[in-house]
Short mmCIF file of C-alpha atoms in Angstrom, two decimals:
data_model
loop_
_atom_site.label_atom_id
_atom_site.label_comp_id
_atom_site.label_asym_id
_atom_site.label_seq_id
_atom_site.Cartn_x
_atom_site.Cartn_y
_atom_site.Cartn_z
CA MET A 1160 0.00 0.00 0.00
CA SER A 1161 1.52 3.33 -1.08
CA GLY A 1162 2.12 6.17 1.35
CA ILE A 1163 -0.26 9.10 1.00
CA LEU A 1164 2.70 11.48 0.43
CA GLU A 1165 4.54 9.22 -1.99
CA GLY A 1166 6.36 11.26 -4.62
CA VAL A 1167 6.63 14.40 -2.45
CA LYS A 1168 10.27 15.49 -2.29
CA VAL A 1169 11.52 17.08 0.93
CA LEU A 1170 14.89 18.59 1.84
CA ASP A 1171 15.40 18.54 5.60
CA PHE A 1172 17.97 21.04 6.89
CA GLY A 1173 16.43 20.80 10.36
CA ARG A 1174 18.26 20.57 13.66
CA TYR A 1175 17.41 19.10 17.04
CA ILE A 1176 13.67 18.30 17.25
CA ALA A 1177 11.26 20.73 15.59
CA GLY A 1178 12.69 20.46 12.07
CA PRO A 1179 13.71 16.78 12.01
CA PHE A 1180 10.43 15.57 13.57
CA CYS A 1181 8.44 17.57 11.02
CA GLY A 1182 10.44 15.79 8.32
CA ALA A 1183 9.95 12.42 10.02
CA LEU A 1184 6.18 12.89 10.09
CA LEU A 1185 6.16 13.53 6.34
CA ALA A 1186 8.52 10.61 5.71
CA ASP A 1187 6.35 8.22 7.74
CA TYR A 1188 3.55 8.76 5.23
CA GLY A 1189 5.66 8.23 2.13
CA ALA A 1190 7.47 11.51 1.40
CA ASN A 1191 11.01 11.20 0.04
CA VAL A 1192 12.98 13.09 2.68
CA ILE A 1193 16.70 13.85 2.45
CA ARG A 1194 18.33 14.84 5.73
CA ILE A 1195 21.13 17.28 4.90
CA GLU A 1196 23.99 17.79 7.37
CA ARG A 1197 27.36 19.46 7.35
CA VAL A 1198 30.25 17.06 6.85
CA SER A 1199 30.94 16.75 10.59
CA GLY A 1200 27.29 15.99 11.33
CA SER A 1201 24.58 18.21 12.79
CA GLU A 1202 24.51 18.86 16.52
CA ASP A 1203 21.44 16.72 17.12
CA ARG A 1204 23.19 13.64 15.75
CA TYR A 1205 25.26 13.45 18.92
CA VAL A 1206 22.70 14.33 21.63
CA ALA A 1207 22.38 11.56 24.27
CA PRO A 1208 24.88 9.22 22.55
CA VAL A 1209 23.97 5.53 22.66
CA THR A 1210 26.40 3.95 20.18
CA GLU A 1211 30.16 3.44 20.29
CA ASP A 1212 30.65 6.10 17.64
CA GLY A 1213 28.48 8.66 19.42
CA GLN A 1214 25.18 8.51 17.56
CA GLY A 1215 22.42 9.95 19.74
CA ALA A 1216 19.06 8.53 20.79
CA MET A 1217 17.25 11.63 19.53
CA TYR A 1218 18.83 11.31 16.08
CA LEU A 1219 17.91 7.62 15.88
CA GLN A 1220 14.28 8.49 16.63
CA LEU A 1221 13.77 11.57 14.48
CA ASN A 1222 15.50 10.63 11.25
CA ARG A 1223 13.91 7.30 10.41
CA ASN A 1224 12.76 6.85 6.82
CA LYS A 1225 15.19 9.51 5.55
CA LEU A 1226 18.16 9.49 3.19
CA GLY A 1227 21.37 11.07 4.47
CA LEU A 1228 23.47 13.65 2.60
CA THR A 1229 26.45 15.71 3.78
CA LEU A 1230 27.64 18.93 2.19
CA ASN A 1231 28.88 22.41 2.98
CA PRO A 1232 26.20 24.89 1.83
CA THR A 1233 28.59 27.84 2.17
CA LYS A 1234 31.01 26.56 -0.49
CA GLU A 1235 30.33 26.94 -4.19
CA LYS A 1236 30.07 23.22 -4.84
CA GLY A 1237 27.74 22.84 -1.88
CA LYS A 1238 25.59 25.73 -3.10
CA GLU A 1239 25.45 24.16 -6.54
CA ILE A 1240 24.22 20.87 -5.08
CA VAL A 1241 21.61 22.67 -2.98
CA ARG A 1242 20.35 24.57 -6.03
CA LYS A 1243 19.92 21.35 -7.97
CA LEU A 1244 18.10 19.74 -5.07
CA VAL A 1245 15.81 22.75 -4.64
CA GLU A 1246 14.93 22.73 -8.34
CA GLY A 1247 13.28 19.35 -7.92
CA ALA A 1248 11.97 19.74 -4.38
CA ASP A 1249 8.43 20.32 -3.17
CA ILE A 1250 9.35 21.24 0.41
CA VAL A 1251 12.39 22.60 2.25
CA ILE A 1252 12.49 22.29 6.06
CA ALA A 1253 14.95 24.58 7.86
CA ASN A 1254 14.49 25.48 11.51
CA LEU A 1255 17.28 28.01 11.50
CA PRO A 1256 17.52 31.70 12.51
CA GLU A 1257 16.51 34.12 9.76
CA GLN A 1258 20.02 35.44 9.21
CA THR A 1259 21.42 31.92 9.00
CA LEU A 1260 18.82 31.04 6.37
CA LYS A 1261 20.02 34.00 4.30
CA SER A 1262 23.69 33.17 4.75
CA MET A 1263 22.99 29.63 3.52
CA SER A 1264 20.79 30.88 0.65
CA LEU A 1265 17.85 29.02 2.19
CA ASP A 1266 15.66 32.09 2.73
CA TYR A 1267 12.31 31.96 0.98
CA GLU A 1268 13.07 34.64 -1.62
CA THR A 1269 16.18 32.79 -2.78
CA LEU A 1270 14.43 29.42 -2.84
CA ARG A 1271 11.47 30.86 -4.72
CA SER A 1272 13.76 32.34 -7.35
CA ILE A 1273 15.06 28.81 -7.99
CA ASN A 1274 11.72 27.02 -7.76
CA PRO A 1275 8.48 29.10 -7.61
CA GLY A 1276 6.55 26.08 -6.38
CA VAL A 1277 8.77 25.30 -3.41
CA ILE A 1278 7.39 25.41 0.15
CA LEU A 1279 9.72 26.61 2.92
CA THR A 1280 8.82 25.34 6.38
CA SER A 1281 10.75 26.97 9.21
CA ASN A 1282 10.53 27.04 12.98
CA THR A 1283 12.17 29.65 15.19
CA ALA A 1284 12.13 30.37 18.90
CA PHE A 1285 10.16 33.63 18.80
CA GLY A 1286 8.99 34.04 15.22
CA THR A 1287 10.38 36.41 12.59
CA THR A 1288 8.57 39.56 13.78
CA GLY A 1289 8.53 41.39 17.11
CA PRO A 1290 11.35 42.61 19.36
CA TYR A 1291 12.65 39.09 20.11
CA ALA A 1292 12.77 37.93 16.49
CA GLU A 1293 16.58 37.66 16.49
CA ARG A 1294 16.81 35.84 19.80
CA VAL A 1295 17.60 32.14 19.95
CA GLY A 1296 15.89 29.67 22.24
CA PHE A 1297 14.93 26.12 22.99
CA ASP A 1298 11.83 24.30 24.21
CA GLY A 1299 12.43 25.23 27.86
CA VAL A 1300 12.57 28.95 27.09
CA ALA A 1301 9.10 28.78 25.55
CA GLN A 1302 7.80 26.75 28.50
CA ALA A 1303 9.13 29.42 30.84
CA MET A 1304 7.65 32.40 29.00
CA SER A 1305 4.24 30.85 28.33
CA GLY A 1306 3.30 30.55 32.01
CA ALA A 1307 3.60 26.75 31.96
CA MET A 1308 6.65 26.46 34.21
CA ASP A 1309 5.14 28.73 36.84
CA MET A 1310 2.14 26.40 37.08
CA THR A 1311 4.15 23.18 37.13
CA GLY A 1312 5.50 21.42 40.20
CA ASP A 1313 6.38 23.17 43.45
CA PRO A 1314 5.05 26.74 43.69
CA ASN A 1315 8.43 27.76 45.14
CA GLN A 1316 10.41 26.17 42.29
CA PRO A 1317 9.17 26.65 38.73
CA THR A 1318 9.54 23.31 36.96
CA LYS A 1319 10.15 22.50 33.31
CA ALA A 1320 8.52 19.40 31.86
CA TYR A 1321 11.12 16.71 31.14
CA ALA A 1322 9.60 15.81 27.78
CA PRO A 1323 10.18 18.64 25.25
CA TYR A 1324 6.51 18.92 24.36
CA VAL A 1325 6.85 22.39 22.83
CA ASP A 1326 9.35 21.10 20.29
CA PHE A 1327 7.23 18.12 19.33
CA CYS A 1328 4.03 20.16 19.16
CA SER A 1329 5.77 22.78 17.01
CA ALA A 1330 6.98 20.04 14.67
CA SER A 1331 3.49 18.58 14.45
CA LEU A 1332 1.99 21.99 13.68
CA ALA A 1333 4.72 22.60 11.11
CA ALA A 1334 3.88 19.31 9.41
CA PHE A 1335 0.19 20.24 9.45
CA GLY A 1336 0.95 23.63 7.92
CA THR A 1337 3.23 22.04 5.34
CA VAL A 1338 0.51 19.67 4.19
CA LEU A 1339 -1.93 22.62 3.95
CA ALA A 1340 0.55 24.53 1.81
CA TYR A 1341 1.08 21.46 -0.37
CA LEU A 1342 -2.67 21.10 -0.90
CA GLU A 1343 -2.80 24.76 -1.96
CA LYS A 1344 0.13 24.20 -4.29
CA GLN A 1345 -1.84 21.43 -5.99
CA LYS A 1346 -4.47 24.04 -6.85
CA THR A 1347 -2.27 26.99 -7.81
CA GLY A 1348 1.15 25.58 -8.60
CA LYS A 1349 2.67 28.13 -6.23
CA GLY A 1350 4.59 27.52 -3.05
CA GLN A 1351 4.57 29.60 0.12
CA ARG A 1352 6.33 29.95 3.44
CA VAL A 1353 5.13 28.01 6.48
CA GLN A 1354 6.30 29.31 9.87
CA THR A 1355 5.93 28.07 13.41
CA SER A 1356 7.62 29.28 16.57
CA LEU A 1357 8.24 27.65 19.90
CA LEU A 1358 6.72 30.53 21.84
CA GLN A 1359 3.51 30.60 19.77
CA THR A 1360 3.15 26.86 20.24
CA ALA A 1361 3.71 27.13 23.99
CA LEU A 1362 1.18 29.96 24.25
CA THR A 1363 -1.33 27.75 22.46
CA THR A 1364 -1.03 25.16 25.22
CA THR A 1365 -1.50 27.69 28.06
CA ASN A 1366 -4.09 29.91 26.38
CA ASN A 1367 -6.96 28.86 28.67
CA LEU A 1368 -4.84 29.81 31.70
CA LEU A 1369 -4.08 33.18 30.09
CA ILE A 1370 -7.72 33.88 29.20
CA GLU A 1371 -8.77 33.08 32.76
CA GLN A 1372 -6.07 35.39 34.14
CA GLU A 1373 -6.95 38.19 31.74
CA LEU A 1374 -10.67 38.12 32.56
CA LEU A 1375 -10.71 37.14 36.25
CA ASN A 1376 -7.24 38.13 37.54
CA ILE A 1377 -7.23 34.85 39.43
CA ASN A 1378 -3.44 34.51 39.92
CA ARG A 1379 -3.25 30.75 40.19
CA VAL A 1380 -0.32 29.14 42.00
CA ALA A 1381 1.20 25.75 41.17
CA SER A 1382 -0.18 22.83 43.17
CA MET A 1383 2.19 19.99 42.20
CA ASN A 1384 0.19 17.26 40.40
CA ARG A 1385 -3.19 18.20 41.85
CA ALA A 1386 -5.58 19.81 39.37
CA GLN A 1387 -7.26 23.10 40.28
CA THR A 1388 -10.47 22.89 38.27
CA SER A 1389 -11.67 19.35 39.03
CA GLY A 1390 -11.14 16.44 41.39
CA PRO A 1391 -9.99 13.90 42.17
CA SER A 1392 -7.11 14.63 39.84
CA ASP A 1393 -3.71 13.95 41.37
CA THR A 1394 -0.94 11.40 41.86
CA PHE A 1395 -1.33 8.95 44.72
CA GLN A 1396 1.10 6.62 46.46
CA THR A 1397 0.11 2.98 46.79
CA LYS A 1398 1.74 0.15 48.74
CA ASP A 1399 4.24 -0.44 45.93
CA GLY A 1400 4.31 2.60 43.68
CA TRP A 1401 2.34 5.55 42.33
CA ILE A 1402 -0.75 6.01 40.21
CA LEU A 1403 -2.40 9.02 38.60
CA VAL A 1404 -6.18 9.45 38.76
CA GLN A 1405 -7.87 12.13 36.67
CA THR A 1406 -11.57 12.95 36.66
CA VAL A 1407 -13.59 15.77 35.13
CA GLY A 1408 -17.38 16.10 35.24
CA GLN A 1409 -20.20 15.06 37.55
CA PRO A 1410 -20.68 11.44 36.33
CA LEU A 1411 -17.07 10.55 37.07
CA PHE A 1412 -17.21 12.23 40.48
CA GLU A 1413 -20.37 10.30 41.34
CA ARG A 1414 -18.70 7.01 40.44
CA TRP A 1415 -15.65 7.92 42.50
CA VAL A 1416 -17.81 8.88 45.50
CA ALA A 1417 -19.58 5.51 45.31
CA LEU A 1418 -16.22 3.71 45.22
CA MET A 1419 -15.00 5.66 48.26
CA GLY A 1420 -18.27 5.13 50.15
CA GLU A 1421 -18.66 8.88 50.57
CA GLU A 1422 -22.16 9.38 49.12
CA SER A 1423 -22.82 12.29 51.47
CA TRP A 1424 -20.25 14.29 49.51
CA LEU A 1425 -22.75 14.55 46.67
CA ASN A 1426 -24.74 17.00 48.82
CA ASP A 1427 -21.70 18.84 50.16
CA LYS A 1428 -21.43 22.35 48.70
CA ARG A 1429 -17.64 22.07 48.75
CA PHE A 1430 -17.91 19.48 45.99
CA LYS A 1431 -20.96 20.70 44.08
CA ASP A 1432 -19.19 21.14 40.71
CA ASP A 1433 -15.79 20.76 39.06
CA LEU A 1434 -14.53 24.19 40.08
CA SER A 1435 -15.57 23.67 43.70
CA ARG A 1436 -13.91 20.26 43.70
CA GLY A 1437 -10.75 21.85 42.30
CA GLU A 1438 -10.77 24.54 44.99
CA ASN A 1439 -11.18 21.88 47.68
CA GLY A 1440 -9.00 19.34 45.91
CA HIS A 1441 -6.73 18.89 48.92
CA LEU A 1442 -9.63 17.28 50.81
CA ILE A 1443 -10.44 14.95 47.92
CA SER A 1444 -6.75 14.03 47.49
CA GLU A 1445 -6.44 13.26 51.21
CA ARG A 1446 -9.37 10.81 50.98
CA MET A 1447 -8.00 9.22 47.84
CA SER A 1448 -4.50 8.97 49.33
CA LEU A 1449 -5.87 7.00 52.30
CA TRP A 1450 -7.72 4.61 49.97
CA CYS A 1451 -4.61 4.07 47.80
CA SER A 1452 -2.30 3.51 50.78
CA GLU A 1453 -4.22 0.32 51.58
CA ARG A 1454 -3.75 -1.19 48.10
CA THR A 1455 -1.04 -2.09 45.63
CA SER A 1456 -0.98 -0.19 42.36
CA GLN A 1457 -2.55 -3.07 40.45
CA GLU A 1458 -5.28 -3.56 43.07
CA ALA A 1459 -6.15 0.14 42.95
CA ILE A 1460 -6.12 0.19 39.14
CA LEU A 1461 -8.44 -2.83 38.91
CA GLU A 1462 -11.00 -1.28 41.26
CA LEU A 1463 -10.83 2.12 39.55
CA GLU A 1464 -11.17 0.53 36.11
CA LYS A 1465 -14.20 -1.41 37.31
CA SER A 1466 -15.78 1.93 38.24
CA ARG A 1467 -14.69 3.39 34.88
CA ILE A 1468 -12.48 6.03 36.48
CA PRO A 1469 -9.42 7.10 34.41
CA VAL A 1470 -6.20 5.84 35.99
CA GLY A 1471 -2.65 5.10 34.95
CA GLU A 1472 0.39 3.72 36.70
CA VAL A 1473 3.40 6.02 37.03
CA LEU A 1474 6.13 4.10 35.23
CA LYS A 1475 9.89 4.40 34.99
CA ALA A 1476 11.45 4.28 31.52
CA GLU A 1477 12.36 0.59 31.85
CA GLU A 1478 8.81 -0.24 32.92
CA THR A 1479 7.36 1.70 29.99
CA LEU A 1480 9.48 -0.35 27.57
CA ASN A 1481 8.02 -3.55 29.02
CA GLU A 1482 4.43 -2.42 29.60
CA ARG A 1483 1.98 -5.05 28.32
CA HIS A 1484 -0.48 -2.82 26.47
CA ILE A 1485 2.25 -0.76 24.81
CA ASN A 1486 3.95 -3.88 23.49
CA GLU A 1487 0.85 -5.83 22.49
CA LYS A 1488 -0.54 -2.78 20.67
CA GLY A 1489 2.69 -2.62 18.69
CA SER A 1490 3.59 0.92 19.73
CA PHE A 1491 7.29 0.32 19.08
CA VAL A 1492 9.11 -0.61 15.89
CA LYS A 1493 12.39 -2.46 16.43
CA LEU A 1494 15.30 -1.17 14.34
CA THR A 1495 19.02 -1.89 14.03
CA TYR A 1496 21.95 0.46 13.40
CA PRO A 1497 25.38 -0.47 12.02
CA SER A 1498 27.26 0.63 15.15
CA LEU A 1499 24.81 -1.05 17.56
CA ASP A 1500 24.88 -4.73 18.51
CA ARG A 1501 21.25 -4.77 19.63
CA GLU A 1502 17.86 -3.49 18.47
CA TYR A 1503 16.32 -0.24 19.66
CA SER A 1504 12.68 0.85 19.90
CA VAL A 1505 11.26 3.71 17.85
CA VAL A 1506 7.65 4.74 18.44
CA GLY A 1507 5.52 4.20 15.36
CA PRO A 1508 3.33 6.88 13.75
CA ALA A 1509 0.81 8.30 16.22
CA VAL A 1510 -1.74 9.13 13.50
CA GLU A 1511 -3.40 5.95 12.27
CA LEU A 1512 -4.95 6.08 8.79
CA SER A 1513 -7.10 3.11 7.78
CA ALA A 1514 -6.35 3.29 4.04
CA ASN A 1515 -2.84 4.78 3.95
CA PRO A 1516 -1.18 4.06 7.30
CA GLY A 1517 2.17 5.58 8.17
CA LYS A 1518 5.07 3.19 8.42
CA ILE A 1519 8.65 3.16 9.65
CA ARG A 1520 10.44 1.54 6.73
CA HIS A 1521 14.10 1.92 7.68
CA ARG A 1522 16.49 3.29 10.28
CA SER A 1523 18.07 6.73 10.43
CA PRO A 1524 20.97 7.13 7.98
CA GLU A 1525 24.63 7.06 8.84
CA LEU A 1526 26.47 10.30 8.20
CA GLY A 1527 26.59 10.81 4.44
CA GLU A 1528 25.25 7.32 3.83
CA HIS A 1529 23.42 8.18 0.62
CA ASN A 1530 25.82 10.77 -0.82
CA ASN A 1531 26.71 8.68 -3.87
CA GLN A 1532 23.09 7.75 -4.59
CA ILE A 1533 21.77 11.31 -4.31
CA LEU A 1534 24.61 12.96 -6.24
CA THR A 1535 24.36 10.37 -9.00
CA GLU A 1536 20.62 11.02 -9.30
CA LEU A 1537 21.43 14.74 -9.62
CA GLY A 1538 23.62 13.98 -12.60
CA TYR A 1539 27.11 14.12 -11.08
CA SER A 1540 29.69 11.84 -12.62
CA GLU A 1541 31.83 9.37 -10.72
CA GLU A 1542 34.80 11.66 -11.25
CA GLU A 1543 32.97 14.64 -9.76
CA ILE A 1544 31.83 12.60 -6.77
CA ASN A 1545 35.39 11.40 -6.20
CA GLN A 1546 36.51 15.05 -6.17
CA LEU A 1547 34.01 15.72 -3.38
CA LYS A 1548 35.56 12.81 -1.51
CA THR A 1549 38.91 14.53 -1.92
CA ASP A 1550 37.44 17.65 -0.33
CA LEU A 1551 36.39 15.52 2.63
CA ASP A 1552 39.92 14.19 2.90
CA LYS A 1553 41.10 17.78 3.17
CA PHE A 1554 38.69 18.22 6.04
CA LEU A 1555 40.06 15.14 7.78
CA ASN A 1556 43.62 16.33 7.29
CA LEU A 1557 42.60 19.68 8.77
CA LEU A 1558 41.37 17.88 11.87
CA HIS A 1559 44.62 15.94 12.24
CA LYS A 1560 46.71 19.03 11.54
CA ASN A 1561 45.03 20.77 14.46
CA LYS A 1562 45.39 17.72 16.74
CA ILE A 1563 41.70 17.30 17.34
CA ASP A 1564 40.98 14.74 20.04
CA ALA A 1565 38.55 12.64 18.04
CA GLU A 1566 38.63 9.19 16.48
CA ILE A 1567 37.57 9.61 12.87
CA ILE A 1568 36.27 6.67 10.93
CA LYS A 1569 36.12 7.17 7.18
CA LYS A 1570 33.10 5.62 5.54
CA LEU A 1571 33.22 4.19 2.06
CA ASN A 1572 29.86 5.87 1.52
CA ASN A 1573 31.38 9.37 1.74
CA GLY A 1574 30.57 10.04 5.40
CA ILE A 1575 32.58 10.44 8.55
CA THR A 1576 31.67 9.69 12.14
CA LEU A 1577 33.17 11.36 15.17
CA LYS A 1578 33.44 9.51 18.46
CA SER A 1579 33.64 12.79 20.34
CA ASN A 1580 30.93 15.39 20.29
CA PRO A 1581 31.61 17.92 17.49
CA ARG A 1582 31.29 20.72 20.02
CA SER A 1583 34.89 19.88 21.03
CA ILE A 1584 36.18 21.04 17.63
CA LYS A 1585 34.40 24.38 17.41
CA ASN A 1586 37.65 26.35 17.63
CA LEU A 1587 39.12 24.73 14.55
CA PRO A 1588 40.04 27.17 11.74
CA GLY A 1589 37.30 27.22 9.16
CA TYR A 1590 34.45 26.74 11.65
CA SER A 1591 31.92 29.56 11.48
CA ASP A 1592 28.32 29.68 12.78
CA GLY A 1593 28.15 25.91 12.94
CA LEU A 1594 29.34 25.47 9.35
CA TRP A 1595 32.58 24.07 7.97
CA THR A 1596 34.69 25.77 5.34
CA ILE A 1597 37.44 23.53 4.02
CA GLN A 1598 40.70 25.55 3.82
#
């Protein structure tokens, strides 16, 4: 069964999460996505390394289903290759600062002059307008400025969520916007620019809090895991672990009251509606905590499920990997990587289509793994490709000349892999704004 985006050509210049995950979403549904990195590898390739040669867990997740190409977009030959790729592309993904886009000739005006039908999808920290447009930032910065951190965890210690939800949400919105732009292109033949920003995404997730503050000046304060607009909704310790119970609405509260044997609470004004239950949530949590303390997690879950009350066990990472439902549902796809001696688990597509389901077809590429294939398809001869290999040799010699503390493994497929994080070689001559210039 063909992917719904089969035939769509995407160039992914993304970094870290927002760009690469946008590309992964498109690739999962059939798009032909080329991940383009500088010859030393993009920063996100080495985040949370899990292989002997330093490949990172994030890279292994976010670059499945892609082809891998290395080049230097600041050199003439690199610019030439990019131009040829753009000529045949439908979509370019580049979550880079505006000035960096221009310096790499990846700004929309330049791309449009090459291919009027191209779509540029970009994600920045603060957007491209407003006083902070030139600032840089990550997921946590947006969490902080959106009001989310102030309402998370201990009221005396603003807390950032461990999972970078702003990044992943921004990527998802970027993919949504990209598909919209592609649908419009099918009608008009013209491309357009698609923009998302981390701050706008974060504000989307806290907008109800902000509306409430704007209209009622309520000044909420964080209350750990206990909800403030319904109850019971909190984490509770059992005999052998923790569970989370979350209820909203009168029917669920009535079922919970029956389970607790507290029917009189149905006539108690302190618990008359969701908001009242949220305001008096400490009393509800105290009652629930007592009930949970007398049961194991599984005993509590079984009784709560029987009463149709939403509940989940708080799991550690190892427990999540082995959780029965997750595994029997097939949430993970097992993949292998050349420098790993065991399989690893990548979460399959979260959007399930009945006629054209997404699919993880192959692992993330090694650095420069598909250079020969891609350059040949662009019309480069074997001699020209060999010259590019020579340029890479110059780069390697430059590393050795400057006594860089890194084990470099040449790949027959035109790539290189560094055992040390590339951040350790940032002072090397020729390094500028995260890009390599071979001297």
